[in-house]
XYZ file of C-alpha atoms in Angstrom:
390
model
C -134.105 -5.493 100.314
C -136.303 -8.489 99.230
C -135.832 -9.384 95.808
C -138.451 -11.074 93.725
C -137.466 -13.893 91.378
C -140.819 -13.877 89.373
C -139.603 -13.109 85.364
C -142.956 -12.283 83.343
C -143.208 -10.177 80.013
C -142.725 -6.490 81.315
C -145.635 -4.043 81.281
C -146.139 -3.445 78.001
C -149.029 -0.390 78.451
C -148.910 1.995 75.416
C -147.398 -0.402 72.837
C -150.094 -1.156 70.387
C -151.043 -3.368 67.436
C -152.922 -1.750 64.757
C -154.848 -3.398 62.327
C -153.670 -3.063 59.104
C -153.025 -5.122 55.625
C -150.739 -7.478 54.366
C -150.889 -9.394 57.126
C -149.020 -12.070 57.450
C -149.903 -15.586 59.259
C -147.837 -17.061 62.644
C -148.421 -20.782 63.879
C -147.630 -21.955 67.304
C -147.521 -25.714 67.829
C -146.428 -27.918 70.768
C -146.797 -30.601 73.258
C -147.255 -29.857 77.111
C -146.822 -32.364 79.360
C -149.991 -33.173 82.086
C -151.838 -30.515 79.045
C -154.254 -33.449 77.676
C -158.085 -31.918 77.402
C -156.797 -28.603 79.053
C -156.500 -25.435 77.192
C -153.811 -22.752 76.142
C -154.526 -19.117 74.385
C -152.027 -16.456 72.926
C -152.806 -12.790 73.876
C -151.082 -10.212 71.637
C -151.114 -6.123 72.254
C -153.536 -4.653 71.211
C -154.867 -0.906 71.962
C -153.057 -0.391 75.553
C -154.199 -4.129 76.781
C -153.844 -8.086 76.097
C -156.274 -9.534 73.954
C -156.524 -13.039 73.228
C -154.959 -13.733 69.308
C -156.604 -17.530 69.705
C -156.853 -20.581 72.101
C -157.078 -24.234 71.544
C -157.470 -27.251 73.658
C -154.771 -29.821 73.890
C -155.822 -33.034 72.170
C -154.849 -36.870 74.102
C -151.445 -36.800 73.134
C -151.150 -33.492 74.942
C -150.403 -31.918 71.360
C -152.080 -28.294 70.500
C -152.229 -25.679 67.233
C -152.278 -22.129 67.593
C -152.279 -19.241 64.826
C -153.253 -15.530 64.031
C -152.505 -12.739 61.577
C -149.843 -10.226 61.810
C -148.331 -7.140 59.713
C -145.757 -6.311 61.998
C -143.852 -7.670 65.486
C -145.269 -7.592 68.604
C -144.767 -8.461 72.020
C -146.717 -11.661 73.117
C -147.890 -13.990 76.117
C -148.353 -17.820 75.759
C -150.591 -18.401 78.750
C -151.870 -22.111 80.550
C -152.989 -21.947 83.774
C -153.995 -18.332 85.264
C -151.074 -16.047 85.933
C -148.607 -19.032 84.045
C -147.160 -18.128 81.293
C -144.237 -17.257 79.168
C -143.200 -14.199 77.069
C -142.318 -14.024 72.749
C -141.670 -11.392 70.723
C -143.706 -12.468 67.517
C -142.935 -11.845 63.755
C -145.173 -12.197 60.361
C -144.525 -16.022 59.103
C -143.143 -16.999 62.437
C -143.490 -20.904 62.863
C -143.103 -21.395 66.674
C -143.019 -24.957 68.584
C -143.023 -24.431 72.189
C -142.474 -27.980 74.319
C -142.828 -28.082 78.466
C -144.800 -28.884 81.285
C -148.610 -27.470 81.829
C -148.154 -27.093 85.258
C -144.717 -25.327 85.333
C -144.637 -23.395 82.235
C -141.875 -20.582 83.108
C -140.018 -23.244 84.413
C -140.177 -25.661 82.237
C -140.464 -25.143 78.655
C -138.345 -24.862 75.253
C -139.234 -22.777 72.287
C -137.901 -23.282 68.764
C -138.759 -21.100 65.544
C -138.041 -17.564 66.682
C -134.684 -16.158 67.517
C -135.995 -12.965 69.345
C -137.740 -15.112 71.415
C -134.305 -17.248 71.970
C -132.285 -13.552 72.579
C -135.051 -13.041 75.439
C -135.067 -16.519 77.315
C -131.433 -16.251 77.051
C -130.932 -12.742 78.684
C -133.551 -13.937 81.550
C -131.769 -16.942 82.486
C -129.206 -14.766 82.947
C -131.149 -12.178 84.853
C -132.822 -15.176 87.096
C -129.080 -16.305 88.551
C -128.427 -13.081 89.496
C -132.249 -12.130 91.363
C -131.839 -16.229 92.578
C -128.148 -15.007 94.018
C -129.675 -11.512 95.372
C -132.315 -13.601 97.227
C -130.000 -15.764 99.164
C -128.264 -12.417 100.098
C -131.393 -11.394 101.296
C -131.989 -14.794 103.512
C -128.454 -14.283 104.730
C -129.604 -11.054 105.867
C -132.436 -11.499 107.561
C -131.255 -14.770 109.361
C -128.553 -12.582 111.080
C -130.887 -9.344 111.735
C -129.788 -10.110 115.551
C -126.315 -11.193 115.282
C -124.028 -8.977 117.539
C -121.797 -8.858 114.005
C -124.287 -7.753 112.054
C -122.565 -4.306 111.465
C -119.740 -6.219 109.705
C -122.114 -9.115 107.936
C -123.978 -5.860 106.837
C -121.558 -4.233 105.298
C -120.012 -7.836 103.549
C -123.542 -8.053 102.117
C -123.888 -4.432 100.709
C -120.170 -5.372 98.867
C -121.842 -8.554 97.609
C -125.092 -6.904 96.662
C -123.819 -4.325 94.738
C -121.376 -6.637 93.196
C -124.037 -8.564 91.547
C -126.137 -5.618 90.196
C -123.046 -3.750 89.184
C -122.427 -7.391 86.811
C -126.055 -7.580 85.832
C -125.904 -3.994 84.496
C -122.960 -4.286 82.470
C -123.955 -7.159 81.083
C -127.144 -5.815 80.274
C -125.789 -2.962 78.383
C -123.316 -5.001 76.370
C -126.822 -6.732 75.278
C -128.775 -4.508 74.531
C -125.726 -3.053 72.476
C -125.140 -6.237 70.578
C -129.190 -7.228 69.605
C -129.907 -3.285 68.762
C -131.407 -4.029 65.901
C -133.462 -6.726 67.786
C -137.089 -6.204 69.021
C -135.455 -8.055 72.084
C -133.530 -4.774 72.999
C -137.361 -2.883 73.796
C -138.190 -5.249 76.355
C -134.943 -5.750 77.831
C -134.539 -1.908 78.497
C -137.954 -2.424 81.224
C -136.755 -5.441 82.949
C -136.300 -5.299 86.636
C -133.744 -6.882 89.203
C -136.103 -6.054 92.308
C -139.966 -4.963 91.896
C -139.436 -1.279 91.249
C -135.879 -1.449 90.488
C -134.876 -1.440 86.794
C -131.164 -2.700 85.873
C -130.905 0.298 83.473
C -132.292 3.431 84.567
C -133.966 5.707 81.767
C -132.288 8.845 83.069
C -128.848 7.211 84.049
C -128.726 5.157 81.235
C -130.238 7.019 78.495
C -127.694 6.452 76.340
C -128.952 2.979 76.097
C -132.633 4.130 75.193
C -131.265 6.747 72.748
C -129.944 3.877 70.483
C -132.610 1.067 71.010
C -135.270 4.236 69.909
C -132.389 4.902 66.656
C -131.728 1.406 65.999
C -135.622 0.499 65.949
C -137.041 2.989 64.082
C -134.804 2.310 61.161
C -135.562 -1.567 61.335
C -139.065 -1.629 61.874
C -140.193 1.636 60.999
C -143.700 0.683 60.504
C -143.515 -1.741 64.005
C -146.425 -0.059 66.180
C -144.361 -1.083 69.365
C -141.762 0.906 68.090
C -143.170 3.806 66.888
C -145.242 4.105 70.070
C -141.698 3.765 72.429
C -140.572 6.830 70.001
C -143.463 8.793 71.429
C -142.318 7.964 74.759
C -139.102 8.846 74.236
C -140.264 12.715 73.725
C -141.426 12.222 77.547
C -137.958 10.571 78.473
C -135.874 12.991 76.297
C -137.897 16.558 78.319
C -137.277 14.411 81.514
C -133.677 13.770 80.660
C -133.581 17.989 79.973
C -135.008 19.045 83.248
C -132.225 16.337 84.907
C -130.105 18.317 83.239
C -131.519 21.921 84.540
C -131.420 19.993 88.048
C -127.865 19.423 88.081
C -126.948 22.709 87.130
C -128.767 23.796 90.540
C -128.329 20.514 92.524
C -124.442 19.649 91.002
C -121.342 18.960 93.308
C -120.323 22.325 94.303
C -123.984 24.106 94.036
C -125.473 25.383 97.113
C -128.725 23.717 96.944
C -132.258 26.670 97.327
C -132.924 26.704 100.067
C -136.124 25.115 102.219
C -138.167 26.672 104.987
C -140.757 24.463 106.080
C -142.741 23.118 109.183
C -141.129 20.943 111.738
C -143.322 18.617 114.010
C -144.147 21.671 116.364
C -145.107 24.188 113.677
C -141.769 26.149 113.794
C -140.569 26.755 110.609
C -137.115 26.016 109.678
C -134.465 26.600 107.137
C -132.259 24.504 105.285
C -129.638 27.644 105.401
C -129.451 27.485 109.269
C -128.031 24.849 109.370
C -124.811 26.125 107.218
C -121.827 25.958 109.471
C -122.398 21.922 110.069
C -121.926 19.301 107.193
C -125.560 18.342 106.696
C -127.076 15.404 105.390
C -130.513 16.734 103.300
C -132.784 13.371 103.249
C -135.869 13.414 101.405
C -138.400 10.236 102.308
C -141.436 9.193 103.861
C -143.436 7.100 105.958
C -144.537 4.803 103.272
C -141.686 4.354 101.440
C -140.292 1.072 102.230
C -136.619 1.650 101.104
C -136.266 4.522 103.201
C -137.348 2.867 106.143
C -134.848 0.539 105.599
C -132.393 3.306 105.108
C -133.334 4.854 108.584
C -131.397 2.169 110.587
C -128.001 3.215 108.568
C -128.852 6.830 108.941
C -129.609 6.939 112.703
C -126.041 4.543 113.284
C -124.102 7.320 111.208
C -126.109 9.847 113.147
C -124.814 8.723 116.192
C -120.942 8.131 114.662
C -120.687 11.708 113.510
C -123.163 13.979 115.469
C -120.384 15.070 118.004
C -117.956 15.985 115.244
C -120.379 18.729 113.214
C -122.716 16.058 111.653
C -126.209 17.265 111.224
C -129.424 15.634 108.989
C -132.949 17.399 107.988
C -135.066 14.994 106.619
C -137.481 16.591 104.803
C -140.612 13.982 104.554
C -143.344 14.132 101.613
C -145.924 12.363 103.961
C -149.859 13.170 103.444
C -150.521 13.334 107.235
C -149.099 14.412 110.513
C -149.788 11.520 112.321
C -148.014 9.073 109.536
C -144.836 11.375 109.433
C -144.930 11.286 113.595
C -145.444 7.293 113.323
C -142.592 7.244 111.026
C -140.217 9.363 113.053
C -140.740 7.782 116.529
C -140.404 3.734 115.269
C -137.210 4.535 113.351
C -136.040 6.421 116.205
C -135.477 9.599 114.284
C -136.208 11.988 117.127
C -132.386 12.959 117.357
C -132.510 15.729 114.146
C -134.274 17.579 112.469
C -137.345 17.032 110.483
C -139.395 19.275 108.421
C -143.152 18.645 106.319
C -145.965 20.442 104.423
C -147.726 17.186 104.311
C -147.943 17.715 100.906
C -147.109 14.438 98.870
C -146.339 14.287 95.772
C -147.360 17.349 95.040
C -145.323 19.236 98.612
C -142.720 22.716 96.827
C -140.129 20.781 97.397
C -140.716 17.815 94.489
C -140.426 20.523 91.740
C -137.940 22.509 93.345
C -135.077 19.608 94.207
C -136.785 17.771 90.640
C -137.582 14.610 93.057
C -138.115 11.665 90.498
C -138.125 9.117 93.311
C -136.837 8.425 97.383
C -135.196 8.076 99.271
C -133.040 11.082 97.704
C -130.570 12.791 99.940
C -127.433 15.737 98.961
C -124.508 15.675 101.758
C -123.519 19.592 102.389
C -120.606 21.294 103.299
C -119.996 23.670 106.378
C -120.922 26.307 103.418
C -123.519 24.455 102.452
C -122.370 23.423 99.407
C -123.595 19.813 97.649
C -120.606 17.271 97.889
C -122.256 14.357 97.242
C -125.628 12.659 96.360
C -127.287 9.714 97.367
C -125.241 8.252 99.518
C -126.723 5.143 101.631
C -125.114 2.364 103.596
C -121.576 2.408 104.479
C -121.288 4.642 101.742
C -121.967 7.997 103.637
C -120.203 6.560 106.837
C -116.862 6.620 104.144
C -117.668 10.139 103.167
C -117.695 11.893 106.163
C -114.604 9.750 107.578
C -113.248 11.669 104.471
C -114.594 15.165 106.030
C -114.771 14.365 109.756
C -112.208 11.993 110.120
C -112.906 8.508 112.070
């Protein structure tokens, strides 16, 4: 996996600022380094999108004054050069002074005068040692790709890997537990390890959203940000529901409904055939990149197991034959079965397994029976030695 080290302010769509009365006034000050005649602007939220709050132009001695009216927090960017910039989390009255370097903003900058803002540099430094620690994982991996011990410098760099974002998580819930009553907690809940990969997951860890939406709403009642992330919750909270309704179908020890779609030919086939094997369901696609990656594991395991009563159907949510067939051949995937309706997004089998994301896969039984979910990596290998022996 290639992890990206880039830490901006989260997307922040559907928080708003409203205009209302009793506004209060902020002032940002500072010096910038290499800033002399050049010019910074703060954007604040403001309908669904960033709108500049007011920009100045740094004077000789590389010194600058910025202010604006608020009536409640909100999420901010302090922005130099294009696409450089930093995040704060502004309050009515706030007096900031923000020191660094024009050129190297994110890298190189202090900010004094507001402690959410403080709470938020501090849990991304953080954040950055562990994405920094990820990436040289990653370079490890890639610089041994051909190594005839990959198999074991694999499997040393899945322990690692998961190591790390197992330590990132926890400390990332024993934040967010400790600044609850901190606007710091909202964007700390969207922050991401890898692009696409969020350290706590709203449906795993919607414990964690349940009391940043609680805490909130009784400390900034009024807070726009706030009350618009309690409207979102609704969405989370039916989402979390139909999990729930999922894993009374799709629990350990349900037999899963069954699926009869095309293969590559234009058979049709049935998950429920293939009862009598242990059978690894695998849900993915061409175009998703982590189950591509996957595909290597899957095909070694393939080959491990297949003799003792190991089976797969990968059931792909492609939008065209020709993709899925691309997809199949270069991973080498011709060895099992394979099933499509080519229907995306949108193919019976989304609703019907309640796929949020892939790759998502259920290990069954001889009876067909779920006995485990999402297994990748060495992980599966260690469940069927558990089954199938080694």
């Amino acid at each position: 996996m290639k992890f990206s080290s880039k830490l901006g302010i989260i997307a922040l769509t559907g928080l708003m600022l409203v205009s209302c009365s009793n506004k209060k006034g902020f002032r940002i000050e500072g010096t910038l380094e290499n800033g002399a005649d050049k010019n910074v602007q703060i954007l604040v939220i403001n309908k669904n999108r960033m709108v500049p709050a007011d920009s100045a132009q740094l004077d000789k001695k590389e010194h600058f004054v910025l202010s604006g009216e608020l009536e409640q927090p909100t999420f901010a960017i302090f922005q130099t050069l294009k696409n450089h910039f930093i995040t704060l989390i502004l309050h009515p009255g706030d007096k900031i002074t923000i020191e660094g370097n024009y050129d190297d903003i994110e890298n190189n900058h202090s900010v004094k005068g507001s402690e959410d803002t403080r709470l938020y540099e501090e849990f991304s430094a953080r954040l950055k040692e562990n994405i920094d620690k990820l990436q040289e994982l990653n370079k490890i991996y890639r610089n041994n790709s051909k190594s005839p011990n990959f198999d074991s410098i694999l499997n040393d760099l899945n322990i690692r890997s998961k190591a790390i974002l197992d330590t990132q998580k926890v400390y990332t819930q024993q934040f967010v537990k400790k600044h609850l009553n901190s606007m710091v907690s909202l964007l700390v809940l969207y922050q991401q390890i890898a692009p696409g990969t969020y350290i706590l997951d709203p449906m795993k860890d919607f414990t964690y959203y349940k009391m940043v939406d609680s805490s909130l709403m009784k400390s900034y009642p009024q807070s726009d940000p706030v009350i618009t992330f309690h409207a979102q919750m609704a969405q989370l909270r039916a989402r979390h529901e139909q999990e729930e309704i999922a894993n009374r179908t799709l629990g350990i020890g349900k037999v899963p409904p069954d699926i009869a779609l095309p293969t590559p030919k234009g058979d049709t086939l049935r998950l429920s055939s293939l009862h009598g094997k242990v059978v690894l369901l695998d849900f993915w696609a061409s175009w998703c990149s982590p189950c591509r990656r996957e595909n290597p594991n899957i095909v070694k395991t393939y080959n491990r197991f297949h003799r003792k009563g190991f089976d797969i159907l990968q059931v792909s949510l492609d939008r065209t034959k020709e993709a899925w067939l691309n997809g199949i051949k270069q991973d080498h995937l011709e060895q099992w079965h394979h099933v499509s309706d080519l229907g995306y997004w949108q193919s019976s089998v989304v609703q019907l397994y309640h796929i949020q994301g892939i790759p998502t896969n259920y290990l069954l039984n001889r009876d067909g029976k779920i006995i485990a979910k999402n297994l990748r990596g060495q992980a599966l290998a260690q469940k069927l030695e558990e089954i199938l022996g080694k």
